[in-house]
Amino acid sequence: MTSFKQNFVCALKLTLLGALLTVLGGCAATLESAPPDVSSAQPLGVVPASELDWRKLPPPDHTLANFRPGETPDYCFDRATQPYTAVVDSHFHPKPFGGPAMDAQLLWDTFDRLGVRFVNYFGIGQVLELDANCSYYLDCPGVSAIPSIKNDFVNGLEKAAYDPDKIHITLSMTFIDLAHAERASETIALYDKEFPGMFTWSGELNMMKQALLGNNAEPASVESIAGWADFMEIFRERGVPVTIHSDLGNDAEPTKFLHLMDHALESYPDNKIVWAHMGLSKELTTMDAREHVRLMSERLDQYPHLYLDISWDVIYNAYHRWGEIFIPFFNQYSTRILPGSDFVAAASKTWENYAHELEVTSRALRVLDDEAFRNIALGQNYFELMDLPYEAPVLCTN
Ligand SMILES: [Zn+2]
């Protein structure tokens, strides 16, 4: 059944059965991330997918000033009247793989109107060959996608013109080729010269991205991870987090590539490493979510500097029963989770497209407990990870 039909049928069942949703199995999963057994601070009820729509979200009432400690002491964030979408987008790509991008001013206005106050500007680590005239790698197999400084420099120049009173942008170094990183520190020196102090994050770097293999991307190996030593030392000294995309595996072999991330974590346990998409991908959609959560928990327990990013609508779309398993996990590890959209701002996209993806990737946040909501959705983790002079606002006690 297509997901549209499935959604429609599920919505119908929901309308008819109302409170019996919790026993509907797959339908509950498609439509609703609220699990029946979440011990949430507030009764969240059951909401059909038709209600979960960015167009129905209230306008945000905050500005950056509300995140600066002491500046607005009377402000509190009211979950009952404010959108549940994240104020942080820790995984955002302002430029496409190739071709034209969305207008920068339009992007900033979009963040402002949707209440996204903190954004990581990730380059596309793999710009497609410039003469290929292709904006998405899957549309042009065979065209090489190789890590490069191009996107980062454009992002660096663009950031200089934004309004720092409305949005806080973090620039990210995305040029590093994890299969051949021995000389990355030389390029970091170039960034230091051209953009002093401006690039304070790194990633998204691809260790193993199966979807890119058709574009001549070379995955890292256990051997090449040893070659990260120089740049990882610089990042550790500077406290620079690095977001790594590393597929856990695929449907045939769900943990096929786990050894790569394990080796990176063992090799660089003192570096802040953010595992993009929790290792999930389009290639891995049938894994037992409980097993997935068990693997993630083990590693979070073992490596205190490991974080997970829950960006990309693939995660929401693929895991039909994800709420029941993932929400308690997010609540439990709420200091280790970062929200993000993984939006790629090609010129063909509109601000409404971003609003939609932000809402979909924020659905889990809607049903988090209050502490987890403040840590994840309101940015407290992000501020602490980056040592930024911001603080998540307190929640209103109605
Ligand atoms: Zn991404």
mmCIF file of C-alpha atoms and ligand atoms in Angstrom:
data_model
loop_
_atom_site.group_PDB
_atom_site.id
_atom_site.type_symbol
_atom_site.label_atom_id
_atom_site.label_comp_id
_atom_site.label_asym_id
_atom_site.label_seq_id
_atom_site.Cartn_x
_atom_site.Cartn_y
_atom_site.Cartn_z
ATOM 1 C CA MET A 1 0.000 0.000 0.000
ATOM 2 C CA THR A 2 1.322 3.443 -0.777
ATOM 3 C CA SER A 3 1.946 5.668 2.197
ATOM 4 C CA PHE A 4 -0.741 8.081 0.990
ATOM 5 C CA LYS A 5 -3.358 5.361 0.854
ATOM 6 C CA GLN A 6 -2.122 4.004 4.111
ATOM 7 C CA ASN A 7 -2.399 7.402 5.710
ATOM 8 C CA PHE A 8 -5.862 7.881 4.321
ATOM 9 C CA VAL A 9 -7.095 4.531 5.563
ATOM 10 C CA CYS A 10 -5.483 5.122 8.886
ATOM 11 C CA ALA A 11 -7.002 8.579 9.198
ATOM 12 C CA LEU A 12 -10.401 7.060 8.507
ATOM 13 C CA LYS A 13 -9.922 4.431 11.172
ATOM 14 C CA LEU A 14 -8.779 7.085 13.540
ATOM 15 C CA THR A 15 -11.839 9.193 13.019
ATOM 16 C CA LEU A 16 -14.020 6.208 13.686
ATOM 17 C CA LEU A 17 -12.191 4.716 16.548
ATOM 18 C CA GLY A 18 -10.841 7.708 18.370
ATOM 19 C CA ALA A 19 -9.444 6.606 21.654
ATOM 20 C CA LEU A 20 -8.937 3.064 20.437
ATOM 21 C CA LEU A 21 -6.004 4.285 18.391
ATOM 22 C CA THR A 22 -3.493 2.716 20.673
ATOM 23 C CA VAL A 23 -4.510 -0.756 19.606
ATOM 24 C CA LEU A 24 -4.357 -0.020 15.897
ATOM 25 C CA GLY A 25 -0.742 -0.981 15.507
ATOM 26 C CA GLY A 26 0.625 0.147 12.159
ATOM 27 C CA CYS A 27 -1.833 2.996 11.782
ATOM 28 C CA ALA A 28 -0.850 4.508 15.058
ATOM 29 C CA ALA A 29 2.688 4.354 13.939
ATOM 30 C CA THR A 30 2.138 6.063 10.613
ATOM 31 C CA LEU A 31 0.123 8.887 11.987
ATOM 32 C CA GLU A 32 1.166 9.518 15.459
ATOM 33 C CA SER A 33 4.437 9.483 17.238
ATOM 34 C CA ALA A 34 2.788 9.453 20.661
ATOM 35 C CA PRO A 35 3.158 6.015 22.163
ATOM 36 C CA PRO A 36 0.544 4.656 24.488
ATOM 37 C CA ASP A 37 2.983 4.083 27.296
ATOM 38 C CA VAL A 38 4.878 7.362 27.485
ATOM 39 C CA SER A 39 4.959 8.826 30.957
ATOM 40 C CA SER A 40 4.705 12.383 29.730
ATOM 41 C CA ALA A 41 4.199 15.325 32.046
ATOM 42 C CA GLN A 42 1.082 16.444 30.214
ATOM 43 C CA PRO A 43 -1.752 14.570 28.588
ATOM 44 C CA LEU A 44 -1.061 14.934 24.896
ATOM 45 C CA GLY A 45 -3.958 13.016 23.498
ATOM 46 C CA VAL A 46 -4.110 11.432 20.126
ATOM 47 C CA VAL A 47 -3.854 13.553 17.032
ATOM 48 C CA PRO A 48 -4.485 12.259 13.526
ATOM 49 C CA ALA A 49 -1.951 13.045 10.819
ATOM 50 C CA SER A 50 -4.319 15.557 9.256
ATOM 51 C CA GLU A 51 -3.917 17.662 12.378
ATOM 52 C CA LEU A 52 -0.138 17.514 12.241
ATOM 53 C CA ASP A 53 0.396 20.197 9.672
ATOM 54 C CA TRP A 54 2.771 23.139 9.776
ATOM 55 C CA ARG A 55 -0.043 25.407 8.543
ATOM 56 C CA LYS A 56 -1.879 24.746 11.794
ATOM 57 C CA LEU A 57 1.020 25.734 14.011
ATOM 58 C CA PRO A 58 0.750 29.033 15.901
ATOM 59 C CA PRO A 59 3.330 31.728 15.154
ATOM 60 C CA PRO A 60 6.300 31.640 17.538
ATOM 61 C CA ASP A 61 6.408 34.396 20.166
ATOM 62 C CA HIS A 62 10.159 34.425 20.854
ATOM 63 C CA THR A 63 13.238 36.225 19.621
ATOM 64 C CA LEU A 64 16.931 35.559 20.174
ATOM 65 C CA ALA A 65 16.771 37.859 23.215
ATOM 66 C CA ASN A 66 14.624 35.246 25.001
ATOM 67 C CA PHE A 67 17.563 32.853 24.785
ATOM 68 C CA ARG A 68 20.109 35.272 26.255
ATOM 69 C CA PRO A 69 20.350 34.685 29.999
ATOM 70 C CA GLY A 70 18.856 37.477 32.080
ATOM 71 C CA GLU A 71 17.703 39.615 29.181
ATOM 72 C CA THR A 72 13.987 38.818 29.367
ATOM 73 C CA PRO A 73 13.427 37.438 32.876
ATOM 74 C CA ASP A 74 9.620 37.433 32.522
ATOM 75 C CA TYR A 75 9.576 35.269 29.405
ATOM 76 C CA CYS A 76 8.545 31.652 29.572
ATOM 77 C CA PHE A 77 7.926 29.227 26.727
ATOM 78 C CA ASP A 78 4.368 27.970 26.744
ATOM 79 C CA ARG A 79 4.083 24.514 25.182
ATOM 80 C CA ALA A 80 0.314 24.870 25.075
ATOM 81 C CA THR A 81 0.329 27.914 22.787
ATOM 82 C CA GLN A 82 3.679 27.664 21.005
ATOM 83 C CA PRO A 83 4.726 25.459 18.087
ATOM 84 C CA TYR A 84 6.381 22.153 18.961
ATOM 85 C CA THR A 85 8.903 22.578 16.154
ATOM 86 C CA ALA A 86 12.557 22.860 17.159
ATOM 87 C CA VAL A 87 14.209 26.249 17.599
ATOM 88 C CA VAL A 88 17.476 24.618 16.531
ATOM 89 C CA ASP A 89 18.195 23.147 13.138
ATOM 90 C CA SER A 90 21.486 21.392 13.743
ATOM 91 C CA HIS A 91 21.521 19.788 10.300
ATOM 92 C CA PHE A 92 20.761 22.169 7.460
ATOM 93 C CA HIS A 93 22.255 22.456 3.964
ATOM 94 C CA PRO A 94 21.853 25.981 2.490
ATOM 95 C CA LYS A 95 23.284 24.887 -0.880
ATOM 96 C CA PRO A 96 22.274 21.970 -3.097
ATOM 97 C CA PHE A 97 24.644 19.345 -4.510
ATOM 98 C CA GLY A 98 24.800 21.415 -7.688
ATOM 99 C CA GLY A 99 22.858 24.165 -9.454
ATOM 100 C CA PRO A 100 21.227 27.248 -7.917
ATOM 101 C CA ALA A 101 20.237 27.618 -4.255
ATOM 102 C CA MET A 102 17.377 29.289 -2.417
ATOM 103 C CA ASP A 103 17.867 32.995 -1.848
ATOM 104 C CA ALA A 104 19.747 33.700 1.379
ATOM 105 C CA GLN A 105 17.392 36.450 2.560
ATOM 106 C CA LEU A 106 14.412 34.182 1.950
ATOM 107 C CA LEU A 107 16.057 31.530 4.113
ATOM 108 C CA TRP A 108 16.659 33.913 7.004
ATOM 109 C CA ASP A 109 13.091 35.230 6.809
ATOM 110 C CA THR A 110 11.874 31.624 6.787
ATOM 111 C CA PHE A 111 13.798 30.728 9.927
ATOM 112 C CA ASP A 112 12.541 33.870 11.625
ATOM 113 C CA ARG A 113 8.874 33.318 10.842
ATOM 114 C CA LEU A 114 9.048 29.665 11.919
ATOM 115 C CA GLY A 115 10.963 30.397 15.113
ATOM 116 C CA VAL A 116 14.139 28.579 14.092
ATOM 117 C CA ARG A 117 16.706 30.716 15.903
ATOM 118 C CA PHE A 118 19.852 28.579 15.646
ATOM 119 C CA VAL A 119 20.995 26.956 12.426
ATOM 120 C CA ASN A 120 24.028 24.897 11.458
ATOM 121 C CA TYR A 121 25.085 25.734 7.941
ATOM 122 C CA PHE A 122 26.416 22.457 6.631
ATOM 123 C CA GLY A 123 28.082 22.434 3.271
ATOM 124 C CA ILE A 124 27.339 19.623 0.939
ATOM 125 C CA GLY A 125 30.470 17.629 1.521
ATOM 126 C CA GLN A 126 30.183 16.282 -1.950
ATOM 127 C CA VAL A 127 29.603 18.928 -4.560
ATOM 128 C CA LEU A 128 28.719 17.315 -7.863
ATOM 129 C CA GLU A 129 31.032 17.940 -10.789
ATOM 130 C CA LEU A 130 30.278 21.510 -11.773
ATOM 131 C CA ASP A 131 29.688 20.855 -15.467
ATOM 132 C CA ALA A 132 27.153 18.093 -14.749
ATOM 133 C CA ASN A 133 24.329 20.600 -14.140
ATOM 134 C CA CYS A 134 22.728 18.304 -11.593
ATOM 135 C CA SER A 135 21.283 19.343 -8.245
ATOM 136 C CA TYR A 136 20.612 15.963 -6.585
ATOM 137 C CA TYR A 137 23.056 13.085 -6.650
ATOM 138 C CA LEU A 138 20.486 10.332 -7.085
ATOM 139 C CA ASP A 139 19.313 12.015 -10.301
ATOM 140 C CA CYS A 140 22.702 11.653 -11.915
ATOM 141 C CA PRO A 141 24.462 8.389 -11.085
ATOM 142 C CA GLY A 142 28.031 8.288 -12.312
ATOM 143 C CA VAL A 143 28.592 12.005 -11.786
ATOM 144 C CA SER A 144 31.296 12.272 -9.155
ATOM 145 C CA ALA A 145 30.468 13.729 -5.763
ATOM 146 C CA ILE A 146 33.727 14.554 -4.047
ATOM 147 C CA PRO A 147 34.308 16.510 -0.812
ATOM 148 C CA SER A 148 35.380 20.086 -1.466
ATOM 149 C CA ILE A 149 35.766 23.530 0.108
ATOM 150 C CA LYS A 150 33.411 25.177 -2.397
ATOM 151 C CA ASN A 151 30.183 25.133 -0.396
ATOM 152 C CA ASP A 152 31.818 26.069 2.880
ATOM 153 C CA PHE A 153 33.341 29.208 1.398
ATOM 154 C CA VAL A 154 30.048 30.319 -0.122
ATOM 155 C CA ASN A 155 28.340 29.763 3.239
ATOM 156 C CA GLY A 156 31.105 31.706 4.990
ATOM 157 C CA LEU A 157 30.679 34.689 2.692
ATOM 158 C CA GLU A 158 26.906 34.550 2.929
ATOM 159 C CA LYS A 159 26.838 34.509 6.708
ATOM 160 C CA ALA A 160 28.517 37.890 6.812
ATOM 161 C CA ALA A 161 25.269 39.532 5.638
ATOM 162 C CA TYR A 162 22.631 37.939 7.906
ATOM 163 C CA ASP A 163 20.874 39.647 10.803
ATOM 164 C CA PRO A 164 22.447 38.377 14.023
ATOM 165 C CA ASP A 165 19.552 39.780 16.063
ATOM 166 C CA LYS A 166 17.139 37.295 14.545
ATOM 167 C CA ILE A 167 19.124 34.150 13.767
ATOM 168 C CA HIS A 168 22.314 32.578 15.058
ATOM 169 C CA ILE A 169 24.198 30.751 12.313
ATOM 170 C CA THR A 170 26.989 28.259 12.992
ATOM 171 C CA LEU A 171 29.343 27.623 10.088
ATOM 172 C CA SER A 172 30.613 24.119 9.497
ATOM 173 C CA MET A 173 33.676 22.674 7.789
ATOM 174 C CA THR A 174 32.420 20.076 5.374
ATOM 175 C CA PHE A 175 35.396 19.679 3.054
ATOM 176 C CA ILE A 176 37.063 16.741 4.796
ATOM 177 C CA ASP A 177 37.265 13.497 2.823
ATOM 178 C CA LEU A 178 37.166 10.844 5.522
ATOM 179 C CA ALA A 179 38.761 8.284 3.204
ATOM 180 C CA HIS A 180 41.763 10.594 2.667
ATOM 181 C CA ALA A 181 41.992 12.999 5.585
ATOM 182 C CA GLU A 182 45.727 13.030 6.226
ATOM 183 C CA ARG A 183 46.158 16.621 5.008
ATOM 184 C CA ALA A 184 42.902 18.082 6.303
ATOM 185 C CA SER A 185 44.728 20.152 8.934
ATOM 186 C CA GLU A 186 46.385 22.172 6.137
ATOM 187 C CA THR A 187 42.973 23.145 4.820
ATOM 188 C CA ILE A 188 41.786 24.018 8.329
ATOM 189 C CA ALA A 189 44.716 26.454 8.420
ATOM 190 C CA LEU A 190 43.418 27.990 5.202
ATOM 191 C CA TYR A 191 39.966 28.429 6.789
ATOM 192 C CA ASP A 192 41.612 30.010 9.837
ATOM 193 C CA LYS A 193 43.282 32.516 7.554
ATOM 194 C CA GLU A 194 40.290 33.334 5.359
ATOM 195 C CA PHE A 195 37.527 33.058 8.005
ATOM 196 C CA PRO A 196 39.207 33.525 11.364
ATOM 197 C CA GLY A 197 37.231 31.958 14.187
ATOM 198 C CA MET A 198 34.117 31.567 12.040
ATOM 199 C CA PHE A 199 33.891 27.817 11.432
ATOM 200 C CA THR A 200 33.035 26.193 14.753
ATOM 201 C CA TRP A 201 31.441 22.923 13.651
ATOM 202 C CA SER A 202 32.393 20.200 11.177
ATOM 203 C CA GLY A 203 30.172 18.075 8.986
ATOM 204 C CA GLU A 204 28.246 16.564 7.691
ATOM 205 C CA LEU A 205 31.143 14.301 6.804
ATOM 206 C CA ASN A 206 30.329 11.020 5.119
ATOM 207 C CA MET A 207 32.005 7.937 6.482
ATOM 208 C CA MET A 208 29.719 5.439 4.779
ATOM 209 C CA LYS A 209 26.736 6.664 2.796
ATOM 210 C CA GLN A 210 25.443 3.869 0.604
ATOM 211 C CA ALA A 211 23.249 6.246 -1.398
ATOM 212 C CA LEU A 212 26.349 8.084 -2.623
ATOM 213 C CA LEU A 213 28.285 5.048 -3.809
ATOM 214 C CA GLY A 214 26.800 5.458 -7.291
ATOM 215 C CA ASN A 215 28.534 8.838 -7.446
ATOM 216 C CA ASN A 216 32.065 7.528 -6.928
ATOM 217 C CA ALA A 217 32.124 8.483 -3.249
ATOM 218 C CA GLU A 218 34.758 6.502 -1.402
ATOM 219 C CA PRO A 219 33.712 5.343 2.064
ATOM 220 C CA ALA A 220 36.157 5.449 4.937
ATOM 221 C CA SER A 221 37.763 2.229 6.094
ATOM 222 C CA VAL A 222 39.242 1.119 9.394
ATOM 223 C CA GLU A 223 42.638 2.013 7.920
ATOM 224 C CA SER A 224 41.638 5.502 6.792
ATOM 225 C CA ILE A 225 40.153 6.354 10.224
ATOM 226 C CA ALA A 226 43.729 6.387 11.546
ATOM 227 C CA GLY A 227 44.377 9.234 9.096
ATOM 228 C CA TRP A 228 41.918 11.499 10.959
ATOM 229 C CA ALA A 229 44.316 11.961 13.869
ATOM 230 C CA ASP A 230 45.557 15.456 13.000
ATOM 231 C CA PHE A 231 42.227 17.117 12.318
ATOM 232 C CA MET A 232 40.506 15.331 15.185
ATOM 233 C CA GLU A 233 43.153 16.665 17.533
ATOM 234 C CA ILE A 234 42.443 20.219 16.339
ATOM 235 C CA PHE A 235 38.700 19.692 16.780
ATOM 236 C CA ARG A 236 39.178 18.224 20.235
ATOM 237 C CA GLU A 237 41.307 21.177 21.345
ATOM 238 C CA ARG A 238 38.794 23.668 19.963
ATOM 239 C CA GLY A 239 35.705 21.779 21.119
ATOM 240 C CA VAL A 240 34.445 21.539 17.533
ATOM 241 C CA PRO A 241 31.680 18.931 17.177
ATOM 242 C CA VAL A 242 31.807 16.777 14.060
ATOM 243 C CA THR A 243 28.656 15.412 12.473
ATOM 244 C CA ILE A 244 29.344 12.110 10.763
ATOM 245 C CA HIS A 245 26.974 10.377 8.390
ATOM 246 C CA SER A 246 27.611 6.665 8.721
ATOM 247 C CA ASP A 247 24.958 4.204 7.675
ATOM 248 C CA LEU A 248 24.435 1.506 10.242
ATOM 249 C CA GLY A 249 23.715 -1.011 7.504
ATOM 250 C CA ASN A 250 20.921 -2.033 5.177
ATOM 251 C CA ASP A 251 17.836 -4.234 5.278
ATOM 252 C CA ALA A 252 19.819 -7.337 4.320
ATOM 253 C CA GLU A 253 22.566 -6.674 6.866
ATOM 254 C CA PRO A 254 21.329 -4.112 9.426
ATOM 255 C CA THR A 255 24.645 -3.691 11.227
ATOM 256 C CA LYS A 256 26.962 -4.213 8.265
ATOM 257 C CA PHE A 257 28.842 -0.936 8.803
ATOM 258 C CA LEU A 258 28.545 -0.552 12.554
ATOM 259 C CA HIS A 259 32.198 -1.524 12.964
ATOM 260 C CA LEU A 260 33.233 1.689 11.188
ATOM 261 C CA MET A 261 31.500 3.994 13.674
ATOM 262 C CA ASP A 262 32.674 1.804 16.520
ATOM 263 C CA HIS A 263 36.233 2.132 15.329
ATOM 264 C CA ALA A 264 35.918 5.919 15.030
ATOM 265 C CA LEU A 265 34.476 6.149 18.559
ATOM 266 C CA GLU A 266 37.210 3.918 19.965
ATOM 267 C CA SER A 267 39.896 5.909 18.161
ATOM 268 C CA TYR A 268 38.625 9.376 19.142
ATOM 269 C CA PRO A 269 36.658 8.965 22.394
ATOM 270 C CA ASP A 270 37.335 12.550 23.532
ATOM 271 C CA ASN A 271 35.979 14.191 20.395
ATOM 272 C CA LYS A 272 32.426 15.476 20.221
ATOM 273 C CA ILE A 273 30.902 13.214 17.571
ATOM 274 C CA VAL A 274 27.339 13.627 16.321
ATOM 275 C CA TRP A 275 25.980 10.562 14.554
ATOM 276 C CA ALA A 276 23.724 11.870 11.790
ATOM 277 C CA HIS A 277 20.259 10.313 11.508
ATOM 278 C CA MET A 278 21.141 7.842 14.267
ATOM 279 C CA GLY A 279 22.745 5.763 11.494
ATOM 280 C CA LEU A 280 19.430 5.183 9.734
ATOM 281 C CA SER A 281 18.885 5.597 6.013
ATOM 282 C CA LYS A 282 16.623 4.724 3.119
ATOM 283 C CA GLU A 283 18.552 1.481 2.818
ATOM 284 C CA LEU A 284 17.707 0.454 6.385
ATOM 285 C CA THR A 285 13.991 0.623 7.073
ATOM 286 C CA THR A 286 13.090 -2.809 8.432
ATOM 287 C CA MET A 287 15.427 -3.069 11.375
ATOM 288 C CA ASP A 288 13.832 -3.837 14.724
ATOM 289 C CA ALA A 289 13.633 -0.425 16.384
ATOM 290 C CA ARG A 290 14.244 -1.973 19.810
ATOM 291 C CA GLU A 291 17.493 -3.436 18.585
ATOM 292 C CA HIS A 292 18.420 -0.088 17.071
ATOM 293 C CA VAL A 293 17.755 1.729 20.339
ATOM 294 C CA ARG A 294 19.744 -0.899 22.236
ATOM 295 C CA LEU A 295 22.780 -0.351 19.986
ATOM 296 C CA MET A 296 22.515 3.430 20.330
ATOM 297 C CA SER A 297 22.097 3.286 24.132
ATOM 298 C CA GLU A 298 25.145 1.067 24.504
ATOM 299 C CA ARG A 299 27.285 3.552 22.647
ATOM 300 C CA LEU A 300 25.850 6.617 24.393
ATOM 301 C CA ASP A 301 26.645 4.934 27.716
ATOM 302 C CA GLN A 302 30.156 4.072 26.649
ATOM 303 C CA TYR A 303 31.090 7.360 24.925
ATOM 304 C CA PRO A 304 30.018 10.474 26.851
ATOM 305 C CA HIS A 305 30.885 12.790 23.946
ATOM 306 C CA LEU A 306 28.671 10.986 21.462
ATOM 307 C CA TYR A 307 25.450 12.711 20.328
ATOM 308 C CA LEU A 308 22.716 11.615 17.957
ATOM 309 C CA ASP A 309 21.015 13.803 15.405
ATOM 310 C CA ILE A 310 17.421 12.891 14.641
ATOM 311 C CA SER A 311 17.269 14.848 11.381
ATOM 312 C CA TRP A 312 15.827 13.683 8.080
ATOM 313 C CA ASP A 313 12.212 12.796 7.442
ATOM 314 C CA VAL A 314 13.367 9.322 6.403
ATOM 315 C CA ILE A 315 13.463 8.443 10.068
ATOM 316 C CA TYR A 316 9.893 9.528 10.654
ATOM 317 C CA ASN A 317 8.582 8.107 7.403
ATOM 318 C CA ALA A 318 10.318 4.759 7.591
ATOM 319 C CA TYR A 319 9.749 3.664 11.142
ATOM 320 C CA HIS A 320 6.058 3.062 11.375
ATOM 321 C CA ARG A 321 6.011 2.249 15.044
ATOM 322 C CA TRP A 322 8.838 4.524 16.008
ATOM 323 C CA GLY A 323 7.118 6.562 18.688
ATOM 324 C CA GLU A 324 6.513 3.726 21.068
ATOM 325 C CA ILE A 325 10.194 2.904 21.117
ATOM 326 C CA PHE A 326 11.964 6.105 20.249
ATOM 327 C CA ILE A 327 10.126 8.614 22.454
ATOM 328 C CA PRO A 328 11.040 6.931 25.752
ATOM 329 C CA PHE A 329 14.586 6.610 24.395
ATOM 330 C CA PHE A 330 14.726 10.344 23.555
ATOM 331 C CA ASN A 331 13.361 11.196 26.998
ATOM 332 C CA GLN A 332 15.916 8.990 28.697
ATOM 333 C CA TYR A 333 18.882 10.304 26.702
ATOM 334 C CA SER A 334 17.522 13.802 26.272
ATOM 335 C CA THR A 335 20.880 15.497 26.877
ATOM 336 C CA ARG A 336 22.410 13.631 23.929
ATOM 337 C CA ILE A 337 19.927 14.323 21.137
ATOM 338 C CA LEU A 338 19.991 17.154 18.571
ATOM 339 C CA PRO A 339 17.121 18.095 16.244
ATOM 340 C CA GLY A 340 17.535 18.926 12.576
ATOM 341 C CA SER A 341 15.763 18.987 9.239
ATOM 342 C CA ASP A 342 18.458 17.836 6.776
ATOM 343 C CA PHE A 343 16.783 20.237 4.360
ATOM 344 C CA VAL A 344 18.739 20.889 1.161
ATOM 345 C CA ALA A 345 17.912 24.400 -0.044
ATOM 346 C CA ALA A 346 17.867 23.998 -3.817
ATOM 347 C CA ALA A 347 16.326 26.927 -5.710
ATOM 348 C CA SER A 348 13.420 24.712 -6.757
ATOM 349 C CA LYS A 349 12.246 24.560 -3.136
ATOM 350 C CA THR A 350 10.003 27.048 -1.336
ATOM 351 C CA TRP A 351 9.831 28.240 2.242
ATOM 352 C CA GLU A 352 6.701 26.121 2.620
ATOM 353 C CA ASN A 353 8.784 23.037 1.762
ATOM 354 C CA TYR A 354 11.077 23.876 4.638
ATOM 355 C CA ALA A 355 8.153 24.505 6.984
ATOM 356 C CA HIS A 356 6.798 21.073 6.108
ATOM 357 C CA GLU A 357 10.087 19.263 6.697
ATOM 358 C CA LEU A 358 10.640 21.122 9.945
ATOM 359 C CA GLU A 359 7.222 20.003 11.172
ATOM 360 C CA VAL A 360 7.704 16.378 10.125
ATOM 361 C CA THR A 361 11.146 16.123 11.701
ATOM 362 C CA SER A 362 9.778 17.773 14.872
ATOM 363 C CA ARG A 363 6.824 15.421 15.423
ATOM 364 C CA ALA A 364 8.703 13.424 18.013
ATOM 365 C CA LEU A 365 9.399 16.631 19.947
ATOM 366 C CA ARG A 366 5.691 17.294 20.403
ATOM 367 C CA VAL A 367 5.332 14.399 22.806
ATOM 368 C CA LEU A 368 8.601 14.593 24.717
ATOM 369 C CA ASP A 369 8.474 15.214 28.436
ATOM 370 C CA ASP A 370 9.157 18.808 29.500
ATOM 371 C CA GLU A 371 12.777 18.339 30.415
ATOM 372 C CA ALA A 372 13.568 16.553 27.163
ATOM 373 C CA PHE A 373 11.673 19.192 25.184
ATOM 374 C CA ARG A 374 13.776 21.942 26.720
ATOM 375 C CA ASN A 375 17.002 20.009 26.156
ATOM 376 C CA ILE A 376 16.294 19.020 22.569
ATOM 377 C CA ALA A 377 13.685 21.305 20.973
ATOM 378 C CA LEU A 378 14.559 24.506 22.851
ATOM 379 C CA GLY A 379 18.258 24.070 22.273
ATOM 380 C CA GLN A 380 19.771 23.511 25.717
ATOM 381 C CA ASN A 381 21.906 20.591 24.457
ATOM 382 C CA TYR A 382 23.059 22.598 21.506
ATOM 383 C CA PHE A 383 24.121 25.551 23.653
ATOM 384 C CA GLU A 384 26.035 23.352 26.071
ATOM 385 C CA LEU A 385 27.660 21.305 23.331
ATOM 386 C CA MET A 386 28.843 24.508 21.648
ATOM 387 C CA ASP A 387 29.461 26.437 24.856
ATOM 388 C CA LEU A 388 27.325 29.260 23.452
ATOM 389 C CA PRO A 389 26.186 32.224 25.581
ATOM 390 C CA TYR A 390 22.545 31.153 25.293
ATOM 391 C CA GLU A 391 20.122 29.277 27.481
ATOM 392 C CA ALA A 392 16.832 27.560 26.709
ATOM 393 C CA PRO A 393 13.948 29.573 28.199
ATOM 394 C CA VAL A 394 12.068 28.120 31.140
ATOM 395 C CA LEU A 395 8.734 26.486 30.410
ATOM 396 C CA CYS A 396 5.596 28.211 31.640
ATOM 397 C CA THR A 397 3.805 26.455 34.442
ATOM 398 C CA ASN A 398 0.167 26.896 33.526
HETATM 399 ZN ZN ZN B 1 22.509 16.002 5.597
#
